[in-house]
CSV table of C-alpha atoms in Angstrom, one decimal:
chain,number,residue,atom,x,y,z
V,1,MET,CA,0.2,0.1,0.0
V,2,THR,CA,2.0,3.1,-0.3
V,3,HIS,CA,0.7,6.5,1.1
V,4,VAL,CA,0.9,9.9,-0.3
V,5,HIS,CA,1.8,12.4,2.8
V,6,ASP,CA,1.0,16.0,2.2
V,7,HIS,CA,4.0,17.7,3.9
V,8,ASP,CA,2.9,20.8,2.3
V,9,ARG,CA,0.7,21.4,4.0
V,10,PRO,CA,2.2,23.8,7.1
V,11,ARG,CA,3.0,25.9,4.5
V,12,ARG,CA,0.3,26.1,2.8
V,13,LEU,CA,-2.6,26.3,5.4
V,14,GLY,CA,-0.4,27.2,8.5
V,15,MET,CA,-1.8,23.7,9.8
V,16,PRO,CA,-0.2,20.0,10.2
V,17,GLU,CA,-0.5,17.0,8.4
V,18,ALA,CA,-2.3,14.7,11.0
V,19,VAL,CA,-2.9,10.9,10.6
V,20,LEU,CA,-6.4,9.8,12.0
V,21,CYS,CA,-5.4,5.6,13.5
V,22,GLU,CA,-9.2,5.7,14.8
V,23,GLY,CA,-10.9,3.4,11.9
V,24,LYS,CA,-7.2,2.1,10.1
V,25,GLN,CA,-5.9,-1.5,9.5
V,26,ASP,CA,-3.1,-2.0,12.1
V,27,SER,CA,-1.0,-2.5,9.5
V,28,HIS,CA,-1.6,-0.4,7.1
V,29,LEU,CA,-1.5,1.8,10.5
V,30,VAL,CA,2.1,0.2,10.8
V,31,GLU,CA,3.0,1.1,7.2
V,32,ILE,CA,2.4,4.4,7.6
V,33,VAL,CA,4.2,5.1,10.7
V,34,ARG,CA,7.9,3.6,9.6
V,35,SER,CA,6.7,5.9,5.9
V,36,LEU,CA,6.2,8.9,8.2
V,37,ALA,CA,9.6,7.9,10.7
V,38,ALA,CA,11.6,7.2,7.7
V,39,ALA,CA,10.7,10.8,6.1
V,40,GLY,CA,11.6,12.1,9.4
V,41,ASN,CA,9.2,15.0,8.8
V,42,PRO,CA,7.1,16.3,12.1
V,43,ILE,CA,3.6,14.6,12.1
V,44,LEU,CA,0.6,14.3,14.6
V,45,LEU,CA,-1.3,11.3,15.3
V,46,THR,CA,-4.4,11.3,16.0
V,47,ARG,CA,-7.1,8.6,18.0
V,48,LEU,CA,-4.7,6.9,18.9
V,49,PRO,CA,-5.0,4.9,22.5
V,50,ALA,CA,-2.2,3.8,24.2
V,51,GLU,CA,-2.7,0.1,24.8
V,52,ARG,CA,-3.1,0.0,20.6
V,53,ALA,CA,0.0,2.3,20.6
V,54,HIS,CA,1.7,-0.4,22.5
V,55,ASP,CA,0.2,-3.9,21.4
V,56,LEU,CA,1.4,-2.5,17.8
V,57,ARG,CA,4.9,-1.9,19.1
V,58,LEU,CA,5.1,1.7,17.3
V,59,ALA,CA,7.6,3.2,19.2
V,60,GLU,CA,9.5,0.4,18.5
V,61,VAL,CA,8.4,0.5,15.0
V,62,ALA,CA,9.4,4.4,14.7
V,63,ALA,CA,12.8,4.3,15.9
V,64,GLU,CA,13.6,1.6,14.2
V,65,ASP,CA,13.6,3.5,11.0
V,66,ALA,CA,14.1,7.1,11.8
V,67,PRO,CA,17.1,8.5,10.4
V,68,GLY,CA,19.9,9.9,12.9
V,69,ASP,CA,19.1,10.4,17.3
V,70,SER,CA,16.1,8.2,17.4
V,71,THR,CA,15.9,8.5,21.1
V,72,ASP,CA,12.4,10.6,21.1
V,73,VAL,CA,10.8,10.1,17.5
V,74,PHE,CA,7.8,9.0,19.3
V,75,VAL,CA,6.7,10.0,21.9
V,76,HIS,CA,2.7,9.7,23.6
V,77,ASP,CA,0.1,10.9,25.5
V,78,ALA,CA,-2.2,8.9,26.8
V,79,VAL,CA,-4.8,11.0,27.9
V,80,SER,CA,-5.4,13.6,24.3
V,81,ARG,CA,-4.6,9.7,23.0
V,82,THR,CA,-2.4,11.7,20.4
V,83,ALA,CA,1.3,10.5,19.4
V,84,VAL,CA,4.0,13.3,17.4
V,85,LEU,CA,6.8,11.7,15.4
V,86,HIS,CA,10.2,14.0,15.6
V,87,GLY,CA,9.1,16.5,17.7
V,88,GLY,CA,6.8,20.2,16.6
V,89,LEU,CA,7.0,22.6,13.9
V,90,PRO,CA,9.2,25.4,14.7
V,91,ALA,CA,7.9,28.1,16.6
V,92,ARG,CA,5.1,30.8,15.9
V,93,PRO,CA,3.5,34.4,16.9
V,94,GLY,CA,0.5,33.7,18.5
V,95,THR,CA,-1.6,32.6,21.7
V,96,VAL,CA,-4.7,30.2,22.5
V,97,ALA,CA,-6.6,29.2,25.8
V,98,VAL,CA,-8.0,26.2,25.9
V,99,VAL,CA,-11.5,26.1,28.6
V,100,ALA,CA,-12.9,22.6,29.6
V,101,ALA,CA,-15.6,22.9,31.4
V,102,GLY,CA,-14.6,19.3,33.4
V,103,THR,CA,-12.8,16.8,33.9
V,104,SER,CA,-14.2,14.1,31.6
V,105,ASP,CA,-14.1,16.3,29.0
V,106,VAL,CA,-10.0,17.1,29.2
V,107,GLY,CA,-9.8,14.0,26.9
V,108,VAL,CA,-10.5,16.4,24.0
V,109,ALA,CA,-9.2,19.6,25.6
V,110,ARG,CA,-5.9,18.5,25.6
V,111,GLU,CA,-6.6,17.0,21.8
V,112,ALA,CA,-6.9,20.3,21.1
V,113,SER,CA,-4.1,21.9,23.0
V,114,ARG,CA,-1.6,18.9,21.8
V,115,THR,CA,-2.2,19.9,18.2
V,116,LEU,CA,-1.9,23.0,19.3
V,117,THR,CA,1.7,22.9,21.0
V,118,PHE,CA,2.8,20.3,17.9
V,119,SER,CA,2.1,23.2,15.9
V,120,GLY,CA,4.0,25.9,17.3
V,121,VAL,CA,1.4,28.3,19.5
V,122,THR,CA,1.2,29.4,22.9
V,123,VAL,CA,-1.6,27.2,25.0
V,124,THR,CA,-2.7,28.0,27.9
V,125,GLU,CA,-5.1,25.4,29.4
V,126,HIS,CA,-8.1,26.7,32.2
V,127,LEU,CA,-10.0,23.0,33.2
V,128,ASP,CA,-12.7,22.3,35.1
V,129,VAL,CA,-14.1,26.0,35.0
V,130,GLY,CA,-17.5,24.8,33.9
V,131,VAL,CA,-20.6,26.4,35.1
V,132,ALA,CA,-21.4,24.6,37.4
V,133,ALA,CA,-19.5,26.9,39.6
V,134,LEU,CA,-18.6,29.5,37.6
V,135,TRP,CA,-16.6,31.6,39.9
V,136,ARG,CA,-13.6,29.6,38.6
V,137,VAL,CA,-14.2,30.5,34.8
V,138,LEU,CA,-14.7,34.6,35.8
V,139,ASP,CA,-11.3,33.7,38.4
V,140,ARG,CA,-9.5,33.4,34.7
V,141,VAL,CA,-11.1,35.3,32.5
V,142,ASP,CA,-8.3,38.1,32.3
V,143,GLN,CA,-6.2,35.2,31.1
V,144,ILE,CA,-8.2,33.9,29.1
V,145,ARG,CA,-9.4,37.4,27.3
V,146,ALA,CA,-5.5,38.1,26.4
V,147,ALA,CA,-5.4,35.2,24.0
V,148,ASP,CA,-5.9,35.5,20.2
V,149,ALA,CA,-8.8,32.4,20.2
V,150,VAL,CA,-10.4,30.9,22.3
V,151,VAL,CA,-11.1,26.8,21.8
V,152,VAL,CA,-14.3,25.9,24.6
V,153,VAL,CA,-14.9,22.2,25.2
V,154,ALA,CA,-17.7,21.2,27.0
V,155,GLY,CA,-20.3,18.6,27.2
V,156,MET,CA,-23.6,18.0,28.9
V,157,ASP,CA,-25.6,20.9,28.6
V,158,ALA,CA,-22.3,22.8,27.1
V,159,ALA,CA,-23.5,26.7,28.5
V,160,LEU,CA,-20.1,27.0,29.1
V,161,ALA,CA,-19.7,28.5,25.2
V,162,SER,CA,-22.2,30.8,25.8
V,163,VAL,CA,-20.3,31.9,28.6
V,164,VAL,CA,-17.5,32.5,27.4
V,165,GLY,CA,-18.8,33.7,24.5
V,166,GLY,CA,-20.2,36.5,26.2
V,167,LEU,CA,-17.8,37.6,28.3
V,168,VAL,CA,-14.1,37.5,25.7
V,169,PRO,CA,-13.8,39.7,22.5
V,170,ALA,CA,-11.8,37.1,20.5
V,171,PRO,CA,-12.7,34.0,18.2
V,172,VAL,CA,-14.4,31.5,20.0
V,173,ILE,CA,-14.4,27.2,19.0
V,174,ALA,CA,-16.6,25.7,20.3
V,175,VAL,CA,-16.1,21.9,20.5
V,176,PRO,CA,-19.5,19.6,21.4
V,177,THR,CA,-18.1,16.7,23.5
V,178,SER,CA,-20.0,13.3,24.1
V,179,VAL,CA,-19.3,13.6,27.9
V,180,GLY,CA,-23.0,13.1,29.9
V,181,TYR,CA,-26.1,10.4,30.0
V,182,GLY,CA,-29.8,10.3,29.2
V,183,VAL,CA,-30.6,13.4,26.9
V,184,ALA,CA,-27.2,14.4,26.3
V,185,ALA,CA,-27.7,11.7,23.7
V,186,ASP,CA,-23.9,11.1,23.2
V,187,GLY,CA,-23.0,14.8,22.7
V,188,SER,CA,-25.4,15.5,20.0
V,189,THR,CA,-27.5,18.2,23.3
V,190,ALA,CA,-23.8,19.4,23.9
V,191,LEU,CA,-24.1,19.9,19.6
V,192,ASN,CA,-27.1,21.6,19.5
V,193,SER,CA,-26.9,23.8,22.7
V,194,MET,CA,-23.4,25.6,21.1
V,195,LEU,CA,-25.1,25.4,17.9
V,196,ALA,CA,-28.3,27.6,19.5
V,197,SER,CA,-25.7,29.5,21.4
V,198,CYS,CA,-27.0,33.6,22.0
V,199,ALA,CA,-23.6,34.9,21.7
V,200,GLN,CA,-22.7,36.5,19.1
V,201,GLY,CA,-19.7,34.9,16.4
V,202,VAL,CA,-19.8,31.4,18.4
V,203,ALA,CA,-18.0,28.7,15.4
V,204,VAL,CA,-19.3,24.9,16.6
V,205,THR,CA,-16.8,21.9,15.5
V,206,ASN,CA,-18.2,18.3,15.3
V,207,ILE,CA,-18.8,16.4,18.8
V,208,ASP,CA,-15.8,15.7,20.8
V,209,ASN,CA,-13.2,16.9,17.3
V,210,GLY,CA,-10.3,18.7,19.4
V,211,PHE,CA,-8.4,18.1,16.4
V,212,GLY,CA,-10.6,19.9,14.1
V,213,GLY,CA,-10.9,22.9,16.9
V,214,ALA,CA,-7.8,23.6,17.1
V,215,CYS,CA,-6.5,23.8,13.4
V,216,ALA,CA,-10.0,26.4,13.2
V,217,ALA,CA,-7.8,28.5,16.3
V,218,LEU,CA,-4.4,28.4,13.3
V,219,ARG,CA,-6.6,29.5,11.0
V,220,ILE,CA,-7.5,32.5,13.3
V,221,VAL,CA,-3.9,32.6,14.6
V,222,GLY,CA,-2.8,32.7,11.0
V,223,ALA,CA,-4.7,35.7,9.5
V,224,VAL,CA,-3.6,37.8,13.1
V,225,HIS,CA,-0.3,37.3,12.7
V,226,ARG,CA,0.3,36.5,9.2
V,227,THR,CA,2.1,34.0,9.3
V,228,THR,CA,2.8,30.5,8.6
V,229,THR,CA,4.7,27.9,9.4
């Protein structure tokens, strides 16, 4: 199987090429990691649980095929279910705040943070600041306002996106999560709540799409600072 990778994407779009691991056969994923490791370019892998990375020995596969010093060629983060090959992209101007409602939303929020950090921008994380304890987000609002863009991650009723959207001037990207039960409906309620937000100009991604929220923020940061990587 031949894989053609879009190594020019960071320069062209200011965003990383990423490998979505979910849905790929094990043999194909091993082949992809092997070819990317040999190419030597920084690459982000998403939706990769720690147990799958371990079972497929992806770190060992990457190290075997990486050019030069391969000590840290493959770095996996279990919380975000992401892995990075060959470090990250060069540092660039811009700051993005990632705001998560509850600890159950941290996995999706960390996927956004990890994508942004990999892409070279500065990230500030504000976790467990949901509306059930509204003072927590109010205590952080000055720090959040200092960012060029804000990614808000929330499940259940997802009210945090409207709250942040009414408090900060920066563009807000809302990421609904599948956190919740009953009428939360695997994130559909959070999605509809964010889409129906009365806060002006809040943009919304697909459910659990931390990577997509981060990439929307990267486009904004690129426009603000007129830079691409």
